[in-house]
Short mmCIF file of C-alpha atoms in Angstrom, two decimals:
data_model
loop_
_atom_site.label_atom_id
_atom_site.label_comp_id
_atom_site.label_asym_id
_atom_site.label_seq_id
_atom_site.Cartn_x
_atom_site.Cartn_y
_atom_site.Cartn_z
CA UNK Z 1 0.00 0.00 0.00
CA UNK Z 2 1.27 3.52 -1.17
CA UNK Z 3 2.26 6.28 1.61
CA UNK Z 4 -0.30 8.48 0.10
CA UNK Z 5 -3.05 5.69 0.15
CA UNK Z 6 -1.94 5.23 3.67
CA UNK Z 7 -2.41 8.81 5.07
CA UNK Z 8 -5.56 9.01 3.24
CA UNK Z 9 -7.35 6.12 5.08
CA UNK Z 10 -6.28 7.80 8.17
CA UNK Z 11 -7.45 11.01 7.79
CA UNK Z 12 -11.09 9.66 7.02
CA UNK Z 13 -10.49 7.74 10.13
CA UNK Z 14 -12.07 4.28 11.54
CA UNK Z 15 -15.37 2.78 9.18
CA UNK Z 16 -16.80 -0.30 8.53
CA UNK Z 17 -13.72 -0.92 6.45
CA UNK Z 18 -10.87 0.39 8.45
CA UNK Z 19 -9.79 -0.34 12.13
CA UNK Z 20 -6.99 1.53 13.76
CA UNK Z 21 -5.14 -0.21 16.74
CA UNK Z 22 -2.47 1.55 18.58
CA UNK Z 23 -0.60 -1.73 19.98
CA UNK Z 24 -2.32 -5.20 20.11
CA UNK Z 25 -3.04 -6.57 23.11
CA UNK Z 26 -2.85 -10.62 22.46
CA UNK Z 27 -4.23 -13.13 19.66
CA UNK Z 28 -7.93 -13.10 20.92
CA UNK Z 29 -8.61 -9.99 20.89
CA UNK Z 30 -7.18 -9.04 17.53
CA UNK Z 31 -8.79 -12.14 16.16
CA UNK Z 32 -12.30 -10.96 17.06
CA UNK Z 33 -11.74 -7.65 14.76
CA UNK Z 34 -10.89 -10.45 11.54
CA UNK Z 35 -13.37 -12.47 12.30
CA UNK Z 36 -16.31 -8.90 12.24
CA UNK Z 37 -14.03 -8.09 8.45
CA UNK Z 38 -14.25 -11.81 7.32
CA UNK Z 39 -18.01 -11.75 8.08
CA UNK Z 40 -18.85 -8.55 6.16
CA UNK Z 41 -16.91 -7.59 3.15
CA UNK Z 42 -13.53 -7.35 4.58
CA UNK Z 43 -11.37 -4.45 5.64
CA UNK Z 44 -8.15 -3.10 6.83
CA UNK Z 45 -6.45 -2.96 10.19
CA UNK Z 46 -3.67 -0.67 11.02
CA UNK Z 47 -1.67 -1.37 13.84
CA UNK Z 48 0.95 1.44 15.49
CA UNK Z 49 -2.39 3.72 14.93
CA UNK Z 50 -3.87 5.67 17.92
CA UNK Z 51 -7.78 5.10 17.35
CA UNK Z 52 -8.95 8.16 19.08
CA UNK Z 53 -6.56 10.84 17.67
CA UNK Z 54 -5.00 9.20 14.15
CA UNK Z 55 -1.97 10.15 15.36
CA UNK Z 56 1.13 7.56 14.46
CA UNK Z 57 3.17 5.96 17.16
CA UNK Z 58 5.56 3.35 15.52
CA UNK Z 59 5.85 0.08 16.13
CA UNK Z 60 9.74 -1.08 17.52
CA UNK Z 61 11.47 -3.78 15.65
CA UNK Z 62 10.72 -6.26 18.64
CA UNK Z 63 6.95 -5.20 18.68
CA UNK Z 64 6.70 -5.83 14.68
CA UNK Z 65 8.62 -9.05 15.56
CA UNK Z 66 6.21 -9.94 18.28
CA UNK Z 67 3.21 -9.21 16.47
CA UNK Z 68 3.99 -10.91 13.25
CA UNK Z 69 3.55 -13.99 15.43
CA UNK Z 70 0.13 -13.08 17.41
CA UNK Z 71 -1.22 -12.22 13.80
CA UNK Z 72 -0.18 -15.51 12.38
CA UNK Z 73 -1.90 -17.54 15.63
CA UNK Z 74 -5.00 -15.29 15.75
CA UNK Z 75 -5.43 -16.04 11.81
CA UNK Z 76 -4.52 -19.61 12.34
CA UNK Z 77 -5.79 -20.43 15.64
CA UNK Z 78 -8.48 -18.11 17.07
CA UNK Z 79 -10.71 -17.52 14.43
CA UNK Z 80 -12.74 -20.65 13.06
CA UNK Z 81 -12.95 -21.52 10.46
CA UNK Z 82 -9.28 -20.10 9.64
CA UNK Z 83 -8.70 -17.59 7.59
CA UNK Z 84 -5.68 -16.24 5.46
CA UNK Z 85 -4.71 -12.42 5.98
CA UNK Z 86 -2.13 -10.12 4.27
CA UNK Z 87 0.52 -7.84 6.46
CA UNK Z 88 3.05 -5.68 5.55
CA UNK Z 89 5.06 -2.68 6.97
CA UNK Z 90 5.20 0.64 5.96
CA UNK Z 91 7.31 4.01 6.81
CA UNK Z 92 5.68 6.78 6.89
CA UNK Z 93 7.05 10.19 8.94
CA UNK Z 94 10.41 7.76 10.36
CA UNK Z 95 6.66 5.71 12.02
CA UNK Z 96 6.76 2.00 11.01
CA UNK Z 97 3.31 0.19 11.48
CA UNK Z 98 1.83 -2.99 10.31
CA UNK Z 99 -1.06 -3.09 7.82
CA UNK Z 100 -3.44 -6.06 7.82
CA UNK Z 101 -5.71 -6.94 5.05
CA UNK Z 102 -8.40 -8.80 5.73
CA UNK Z 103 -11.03 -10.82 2.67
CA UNK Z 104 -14.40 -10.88 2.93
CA UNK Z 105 -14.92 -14.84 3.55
CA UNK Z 106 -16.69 -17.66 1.80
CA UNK Z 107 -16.79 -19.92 4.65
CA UNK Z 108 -19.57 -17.55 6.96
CA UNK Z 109 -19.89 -17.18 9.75
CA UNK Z 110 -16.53 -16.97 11.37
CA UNK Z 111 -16.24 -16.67 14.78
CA UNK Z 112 -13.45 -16.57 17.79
CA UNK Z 113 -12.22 -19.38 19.66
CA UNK Z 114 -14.76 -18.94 22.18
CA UNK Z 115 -17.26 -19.91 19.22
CA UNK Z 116 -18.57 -16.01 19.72
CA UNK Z 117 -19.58 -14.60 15.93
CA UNK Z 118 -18.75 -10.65 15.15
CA UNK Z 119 -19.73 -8.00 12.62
CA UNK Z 120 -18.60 -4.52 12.07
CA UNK Z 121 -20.87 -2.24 12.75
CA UNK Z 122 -19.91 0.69 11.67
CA UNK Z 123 -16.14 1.27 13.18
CA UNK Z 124 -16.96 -0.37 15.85
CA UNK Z 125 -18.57 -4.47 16.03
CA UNK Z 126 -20.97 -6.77 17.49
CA UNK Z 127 -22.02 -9.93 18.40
CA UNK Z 128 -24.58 -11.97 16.43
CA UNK Z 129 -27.20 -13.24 18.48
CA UNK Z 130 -30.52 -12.90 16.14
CA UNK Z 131 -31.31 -16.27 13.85
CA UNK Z 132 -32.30 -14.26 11.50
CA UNK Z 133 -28.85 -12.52 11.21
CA UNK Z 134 -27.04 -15.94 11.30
CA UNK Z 135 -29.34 -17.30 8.45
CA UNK Z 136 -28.01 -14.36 6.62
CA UNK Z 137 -24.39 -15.31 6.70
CA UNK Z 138 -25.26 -18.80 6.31
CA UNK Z 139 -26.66 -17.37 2.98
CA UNK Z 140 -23.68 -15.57 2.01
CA UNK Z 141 -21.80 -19.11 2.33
CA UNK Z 142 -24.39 -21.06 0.02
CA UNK Z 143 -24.53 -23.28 3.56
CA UNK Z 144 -28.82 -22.62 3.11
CA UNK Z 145 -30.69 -20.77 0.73
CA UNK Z 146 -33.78 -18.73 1.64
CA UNK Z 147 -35.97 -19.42 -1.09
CA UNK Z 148 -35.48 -23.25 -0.01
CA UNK Z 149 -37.31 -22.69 3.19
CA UNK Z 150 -40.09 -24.89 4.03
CA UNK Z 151 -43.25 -22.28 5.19
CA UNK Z 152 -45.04 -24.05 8.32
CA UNK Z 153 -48.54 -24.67 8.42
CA UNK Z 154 -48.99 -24.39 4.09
CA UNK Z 155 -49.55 -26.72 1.87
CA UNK Z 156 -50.98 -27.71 -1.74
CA UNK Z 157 -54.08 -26.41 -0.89
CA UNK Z 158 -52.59 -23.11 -0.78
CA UNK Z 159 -51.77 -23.11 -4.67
CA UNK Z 160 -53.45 -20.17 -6.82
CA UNK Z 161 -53.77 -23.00 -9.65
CA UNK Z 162 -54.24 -20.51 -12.81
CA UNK Z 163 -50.80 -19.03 -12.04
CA UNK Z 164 -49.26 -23.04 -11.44
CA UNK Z 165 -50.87 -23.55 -14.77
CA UNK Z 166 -49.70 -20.87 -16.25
CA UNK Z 167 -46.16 -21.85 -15.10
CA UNK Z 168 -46.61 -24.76 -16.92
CA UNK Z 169 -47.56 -23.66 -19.99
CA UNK Z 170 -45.18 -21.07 -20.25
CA UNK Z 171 -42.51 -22.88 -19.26
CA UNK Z 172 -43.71 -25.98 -22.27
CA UNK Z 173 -42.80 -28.89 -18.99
CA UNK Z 174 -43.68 -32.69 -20.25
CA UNK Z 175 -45.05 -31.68 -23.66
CA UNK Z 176 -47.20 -29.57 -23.44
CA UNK Z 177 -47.29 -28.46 -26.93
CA UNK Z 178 -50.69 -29.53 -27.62
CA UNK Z 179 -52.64 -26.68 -25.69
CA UNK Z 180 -49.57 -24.26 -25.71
CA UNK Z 181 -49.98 -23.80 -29.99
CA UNK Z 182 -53.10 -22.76 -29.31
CA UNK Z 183 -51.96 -19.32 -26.89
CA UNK Z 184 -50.90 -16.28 -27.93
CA UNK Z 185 -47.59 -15.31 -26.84
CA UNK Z 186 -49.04 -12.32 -24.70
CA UNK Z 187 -52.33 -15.06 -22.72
CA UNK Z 188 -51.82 -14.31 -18.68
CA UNK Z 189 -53.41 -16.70 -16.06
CA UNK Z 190 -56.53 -14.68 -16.28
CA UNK Z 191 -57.09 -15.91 -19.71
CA UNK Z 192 -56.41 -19.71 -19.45
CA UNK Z 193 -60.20 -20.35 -19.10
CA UNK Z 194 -61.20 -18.76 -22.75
CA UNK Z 195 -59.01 -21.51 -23.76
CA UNK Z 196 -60.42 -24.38 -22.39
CA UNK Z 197 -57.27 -25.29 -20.73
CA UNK Z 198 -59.29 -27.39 -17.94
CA UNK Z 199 -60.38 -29.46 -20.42
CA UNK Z 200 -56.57 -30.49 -21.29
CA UNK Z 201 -55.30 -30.46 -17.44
CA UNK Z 202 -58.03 -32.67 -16.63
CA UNK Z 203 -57.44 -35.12 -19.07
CA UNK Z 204 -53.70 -35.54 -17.73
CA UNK Z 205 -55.20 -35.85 -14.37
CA UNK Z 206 -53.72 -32.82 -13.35
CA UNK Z 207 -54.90 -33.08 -9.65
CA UNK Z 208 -53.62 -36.32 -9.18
CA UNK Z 209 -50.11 -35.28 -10.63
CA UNK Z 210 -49.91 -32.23 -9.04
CA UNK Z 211 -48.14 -32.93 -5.57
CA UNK Z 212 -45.17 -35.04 -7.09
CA UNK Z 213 -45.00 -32.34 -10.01
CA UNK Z 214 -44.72 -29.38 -7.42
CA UNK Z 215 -42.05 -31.41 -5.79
CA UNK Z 216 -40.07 -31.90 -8.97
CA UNK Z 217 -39.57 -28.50 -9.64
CA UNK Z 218 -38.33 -28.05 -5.66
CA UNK Z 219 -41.25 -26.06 -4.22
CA UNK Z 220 -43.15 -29.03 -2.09
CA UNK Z 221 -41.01 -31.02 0.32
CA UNK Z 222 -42.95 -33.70 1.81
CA UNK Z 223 -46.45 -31.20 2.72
CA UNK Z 224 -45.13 -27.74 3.08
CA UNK Z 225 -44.39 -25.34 0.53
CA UNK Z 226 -41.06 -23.74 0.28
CA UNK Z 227 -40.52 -19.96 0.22
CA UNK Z 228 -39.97 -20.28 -3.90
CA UNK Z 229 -43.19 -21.92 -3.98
CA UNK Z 230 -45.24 -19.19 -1.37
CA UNK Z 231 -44.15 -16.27 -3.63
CA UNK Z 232 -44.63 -17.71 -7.12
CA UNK Z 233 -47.91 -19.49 -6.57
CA UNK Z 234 -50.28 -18.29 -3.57
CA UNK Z 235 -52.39 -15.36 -3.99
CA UNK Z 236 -51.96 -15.25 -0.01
CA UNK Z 237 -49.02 -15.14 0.51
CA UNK Z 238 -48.82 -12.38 3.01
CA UNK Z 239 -50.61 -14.53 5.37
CA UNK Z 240 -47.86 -16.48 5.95
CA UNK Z 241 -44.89 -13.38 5.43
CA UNK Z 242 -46.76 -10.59 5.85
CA UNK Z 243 -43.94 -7.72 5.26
CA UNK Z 244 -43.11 -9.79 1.66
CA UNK Z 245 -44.98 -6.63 -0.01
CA UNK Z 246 -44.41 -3.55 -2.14
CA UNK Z 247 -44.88 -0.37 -0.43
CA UNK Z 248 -45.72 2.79 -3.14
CA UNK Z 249 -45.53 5.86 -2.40
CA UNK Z 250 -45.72 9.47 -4.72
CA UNK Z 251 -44.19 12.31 -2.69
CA UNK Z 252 -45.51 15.81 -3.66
CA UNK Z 253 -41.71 17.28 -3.32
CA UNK Z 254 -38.29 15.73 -3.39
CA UNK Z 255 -38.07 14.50 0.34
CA UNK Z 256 -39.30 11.99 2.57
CA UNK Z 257 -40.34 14.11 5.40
CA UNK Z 258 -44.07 14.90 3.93
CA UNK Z 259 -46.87 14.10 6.01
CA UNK Z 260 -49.04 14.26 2.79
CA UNK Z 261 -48.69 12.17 -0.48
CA UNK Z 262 -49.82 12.03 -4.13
CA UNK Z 263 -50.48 8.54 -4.39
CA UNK Z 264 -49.59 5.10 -1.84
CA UNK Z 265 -50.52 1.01 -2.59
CA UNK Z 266 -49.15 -1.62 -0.60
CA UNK Z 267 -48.84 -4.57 -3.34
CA UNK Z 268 -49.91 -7.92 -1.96
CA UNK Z 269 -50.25 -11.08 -3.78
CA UNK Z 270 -48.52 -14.08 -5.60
CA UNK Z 271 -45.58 -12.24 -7.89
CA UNK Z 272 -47.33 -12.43 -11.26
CA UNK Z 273 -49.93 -9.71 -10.01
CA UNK Z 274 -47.38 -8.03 -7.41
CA UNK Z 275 -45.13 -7.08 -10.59
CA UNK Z 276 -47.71 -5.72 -12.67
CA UNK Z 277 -49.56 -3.89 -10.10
CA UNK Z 278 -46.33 -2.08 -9.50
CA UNK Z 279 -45.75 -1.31 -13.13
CA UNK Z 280 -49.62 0.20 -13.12
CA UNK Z 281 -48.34 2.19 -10.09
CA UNK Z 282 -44.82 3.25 -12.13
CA UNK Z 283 -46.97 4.31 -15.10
CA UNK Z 284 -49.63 5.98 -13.49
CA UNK Z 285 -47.06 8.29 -11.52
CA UNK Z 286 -44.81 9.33 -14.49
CA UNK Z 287 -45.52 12.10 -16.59
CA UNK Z 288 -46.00 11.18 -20.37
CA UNK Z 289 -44.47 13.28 -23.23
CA UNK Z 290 -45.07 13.35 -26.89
CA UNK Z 291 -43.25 11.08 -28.52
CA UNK Z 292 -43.12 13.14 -31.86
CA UNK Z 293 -44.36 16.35 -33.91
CA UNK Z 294 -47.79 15.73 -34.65
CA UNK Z 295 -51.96 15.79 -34.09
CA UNK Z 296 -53.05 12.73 -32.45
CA UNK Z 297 -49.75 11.47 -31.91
CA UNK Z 298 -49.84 9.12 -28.39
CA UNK Z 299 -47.01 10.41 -25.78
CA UNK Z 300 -44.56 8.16 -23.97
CA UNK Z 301 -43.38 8.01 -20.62
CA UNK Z 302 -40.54 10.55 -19.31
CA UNK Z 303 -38.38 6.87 -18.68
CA UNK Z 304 -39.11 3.75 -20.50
CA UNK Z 305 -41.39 1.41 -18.69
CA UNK Z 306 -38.88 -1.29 -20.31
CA UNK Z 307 -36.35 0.21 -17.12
CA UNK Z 308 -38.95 -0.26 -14.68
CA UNK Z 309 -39.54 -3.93 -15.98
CA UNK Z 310 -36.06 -4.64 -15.63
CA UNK Z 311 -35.68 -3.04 -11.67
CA UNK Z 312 -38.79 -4.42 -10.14
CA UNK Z 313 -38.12 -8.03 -11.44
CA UNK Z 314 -34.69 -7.50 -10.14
CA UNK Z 315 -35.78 -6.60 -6.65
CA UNK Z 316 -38.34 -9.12 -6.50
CA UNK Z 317 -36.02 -12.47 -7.46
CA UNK Z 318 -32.95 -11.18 -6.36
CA UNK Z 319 -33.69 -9.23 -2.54
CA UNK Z 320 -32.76 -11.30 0.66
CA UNK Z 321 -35.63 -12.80 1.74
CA UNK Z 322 -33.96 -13.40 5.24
CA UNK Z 323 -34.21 -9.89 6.04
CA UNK Z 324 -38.14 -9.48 7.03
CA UNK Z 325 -38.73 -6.16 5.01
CA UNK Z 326 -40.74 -4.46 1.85
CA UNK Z 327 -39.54 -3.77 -0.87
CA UNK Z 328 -40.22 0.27 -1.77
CA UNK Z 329 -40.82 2.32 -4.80
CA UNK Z 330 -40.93 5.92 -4.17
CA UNK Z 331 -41.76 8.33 -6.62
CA UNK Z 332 -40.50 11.77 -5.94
CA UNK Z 333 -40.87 15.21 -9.05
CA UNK Z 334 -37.41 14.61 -9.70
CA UNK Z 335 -36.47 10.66 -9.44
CA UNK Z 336 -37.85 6.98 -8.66
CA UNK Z 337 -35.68 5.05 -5.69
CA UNK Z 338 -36.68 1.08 -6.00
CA UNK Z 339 -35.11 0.16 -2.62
CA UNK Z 340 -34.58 -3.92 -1.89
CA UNK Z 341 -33.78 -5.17 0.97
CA UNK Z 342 -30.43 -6.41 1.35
CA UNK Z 343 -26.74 -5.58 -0.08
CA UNK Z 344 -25.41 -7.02 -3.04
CA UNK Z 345 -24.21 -10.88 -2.13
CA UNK Z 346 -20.72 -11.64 -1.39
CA UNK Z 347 -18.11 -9.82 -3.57
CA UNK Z 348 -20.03 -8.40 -6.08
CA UNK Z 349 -19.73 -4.81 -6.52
CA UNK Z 350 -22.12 -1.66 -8.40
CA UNK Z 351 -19.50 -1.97 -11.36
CA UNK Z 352 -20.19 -5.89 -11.33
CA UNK Z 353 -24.04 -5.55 -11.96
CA UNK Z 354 -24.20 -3.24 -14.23
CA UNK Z 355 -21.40 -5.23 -16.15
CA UNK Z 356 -23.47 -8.13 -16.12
CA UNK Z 357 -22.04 -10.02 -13.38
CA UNK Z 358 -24.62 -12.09 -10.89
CA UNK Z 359 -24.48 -14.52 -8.38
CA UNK Z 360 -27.65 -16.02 -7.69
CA UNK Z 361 -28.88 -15.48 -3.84
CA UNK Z 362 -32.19 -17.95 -4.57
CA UNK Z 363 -31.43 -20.50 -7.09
CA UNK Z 364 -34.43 -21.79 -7.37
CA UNK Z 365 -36.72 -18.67 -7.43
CA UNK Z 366 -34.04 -17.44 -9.91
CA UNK Z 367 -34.85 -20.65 -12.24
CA UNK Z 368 -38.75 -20.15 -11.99
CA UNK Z 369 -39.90 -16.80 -12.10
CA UNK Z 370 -38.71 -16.38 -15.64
CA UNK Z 371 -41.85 -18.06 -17.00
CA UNK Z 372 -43.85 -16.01 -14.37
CA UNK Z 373 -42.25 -12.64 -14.94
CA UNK Z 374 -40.93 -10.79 -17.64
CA UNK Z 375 -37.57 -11.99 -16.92
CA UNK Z 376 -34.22 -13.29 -18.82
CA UNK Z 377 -32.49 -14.67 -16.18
CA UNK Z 378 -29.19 -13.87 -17.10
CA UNK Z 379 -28.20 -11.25 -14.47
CA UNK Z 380 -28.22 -8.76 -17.44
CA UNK Z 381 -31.46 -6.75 -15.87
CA UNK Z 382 -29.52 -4.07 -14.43
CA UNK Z 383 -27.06 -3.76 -17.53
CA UNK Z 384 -30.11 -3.58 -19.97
CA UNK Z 385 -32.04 -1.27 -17.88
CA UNK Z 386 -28.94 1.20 -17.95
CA UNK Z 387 -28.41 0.53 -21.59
CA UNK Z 388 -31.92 1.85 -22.31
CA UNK Z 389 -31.69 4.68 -19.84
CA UNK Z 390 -28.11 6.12 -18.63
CA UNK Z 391 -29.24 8.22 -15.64
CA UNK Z 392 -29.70 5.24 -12.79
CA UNK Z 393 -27.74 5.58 -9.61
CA UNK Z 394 -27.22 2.33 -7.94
CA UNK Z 395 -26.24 2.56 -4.26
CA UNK Z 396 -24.81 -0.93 -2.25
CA UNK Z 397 -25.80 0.48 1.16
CA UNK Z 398 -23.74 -1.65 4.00
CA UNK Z 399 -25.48 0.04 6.99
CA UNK Z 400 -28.82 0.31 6.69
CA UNK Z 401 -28.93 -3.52 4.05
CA UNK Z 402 -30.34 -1.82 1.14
CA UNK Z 403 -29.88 -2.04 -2.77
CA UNK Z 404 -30.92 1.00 -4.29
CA UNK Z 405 -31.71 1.97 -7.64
CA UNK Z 406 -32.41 6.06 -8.17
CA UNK Z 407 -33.84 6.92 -11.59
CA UNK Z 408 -33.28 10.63 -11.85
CA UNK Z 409 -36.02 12.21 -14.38
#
């Protein structure tokens, strides 16, 4: 690390990603600051740096000798699983100190030797002691998945059968080609009657098929529905996670702190509906512009709806669904935030995304919802949604667990 690069992470002081220590005190305690970094996305220690002032006091050659070795044992030795760290010196001012770099890890969660699990929060960190937080960095690992969940007290019964058809259909399983020549390309579950599609799925005794079918495609395990199969295919959903919503909201000026707004829905339902009542909501609450010259020309929207598309289906497959939260579209005169809950898994980055890069947090719902939704698959959403509209501001917010899209108008 540079001298410049150096002084610069001291001036902005201690964060989430930097941790000053003045002199370490033995292998536990140091270990217990790797294990909060290897938890969340990794970070820097610097040792022979006072953490109140930022003031350098250099480290002696026994001292650097001495805690070579406690760095090597905490590393080795206190935190579990073990984990690999960087160190080197640097001179800066006639100061040496020791500079520790710490990867985020892929073996969550980490903890100390007295099996006690840490995360930085903020500069400082914390124990984990909520299951909810520890199913999280399970997550992170690919140890469990929350779309594999099993939902207590559902079952088959709780299937919206239209939109299960409709899967099917769409999705052409076990040759299906019979009834599915006969749809347009644009039918939606509402239409599947003016096809006489009952007529078909009762003559390949549908009902009788239908437990071991939802089983194949890994939403029924044994009675219970997983979380895959709860968001995809019940209408009622909410009964069972209630806060698994979207909450709309049209501001009447460019902050949150109104009492009074233009428009609010809360968006309940299986996701087939839940995405296309929010695009009714987007469309409703942006202003539409002719599109050319002209008498009787019909305007467009200010932002094409095709971005919108892209952003809600993105929140709704890819948001952690261990974090019990809404996902929220606010529409403000001069932007639209889409704000899903939960960071950006692992090691991906803004530049990643919008580059195309994914890594799938729910596998399964991931492999589903594209015959439900209007949806590739290919983690190219994001990159196609900026390619048909440049102005999108993407913020990976660590402290509060957010992914936010803004859409300035």
């Amino acid at each position: 690390m540079e001298t410049l690069e150096i002084l610069e992470l001291i001036q902005k002081g201690e964060s989430s990603k930097v941790q000053f220590k003045e002199r370490i005190k033995d292998a536990h305690s140091i270990s217990q600051e790797m294990v909060a970094f290897a938890n969340l996305k990794g970070g820097t220690i610097l040792i022979g740096v006072n953490d109140k002032t930022g003031e350098l006091n250099g480290l002696s050659f026994v001292e650097i000798q001495k805690y070579n070795n406690i760095l090597s044992d905490a590393s080795s030795n206190n935190v579990k699983p073990s984990i690999f760290i960087e160190t080197e010196q640097a001179v800066i001012n006639n100061q040496t100190i020791i500079i520790i770099s710490v990867k985020e890890g892929s073996n969550k969660p980490y903890k100390d030797k007295d099996g006690i699990i840490w995360i930085k929060n903020g500069s400082d960190k914390r124990k984990v002691t909520s299951n909810e937080e520890l199913a999280r960095l399970l997550q992170e690992s690919k140890s469990i998945f929350a779309d594999e969940q099993l939902i207590s007290n559902t079952s088959v019964s709780d299937i919206d059968t239209n939109i299960l058809k409709y899967y099917i259909l769409k999705s052409n399983i076990s040759n299906f080609e019979e009834i599915t020549e006969k749809l347009p390309d644009n039918f939606t579950p509402n239409d599947l009657e003016k096809y006489e599609t009952d007529v078909f799925f009762n003559k390949i005794n549908f009902q009788n098929t239908l437990k071991k079918f939802l089983q194949n495609i890994r939403v029924l395990n044994e009675n219970e529905l997983t979380l895959s199969g709860l968001l995809l295919f019940c209408d009622n959903l909410q009964r069972h996670r209630q806060l698994f919503t979207i909450d709309c909201v049209t501001f009447p000026d460019n902050n949150t702190n109104s009492t009074t707004y233009v428009d609010t829905e809360i968006i309940a339902g299986s996701y087939y509906f839940v995405f296309h009542k929010a695009m009714q909501f987007v469309n409703r609450n942006l202003r539409k512009i002719p599109s050319q010259t002209g008498f009787n020309v019909p305007p467009k929207s200010e932002i094409p709806t095709e971005v919108f598309e892209e952003l809600i289906v993105n929140a709704l497959v890819h948001r952690n669904y261990f974090i019990n939260s809404t996902i929220k579209i606010f529409v403000f005169p001069n932007r639209i935030e889409i704000i899903s809950p939960g960071v950006l898994p692992n090691s991906l980055t803004v530049e990643n995304v919008i580059n195309g890069i994914a890594i799938q947090r729910n596998p399964n719902l991931h492999s589903l919802a594209k015959y439900i939704l209007p949806y590739k698959g290919y983690g190219t959403g994001i990159k196609r949604a900026v390619s048909m509209y440049a102005n999108i501001q993407f913020i990976n917010n660590l402290s509060k667990e957010q992914f936010i899209a803004i859409i300035s108008k």
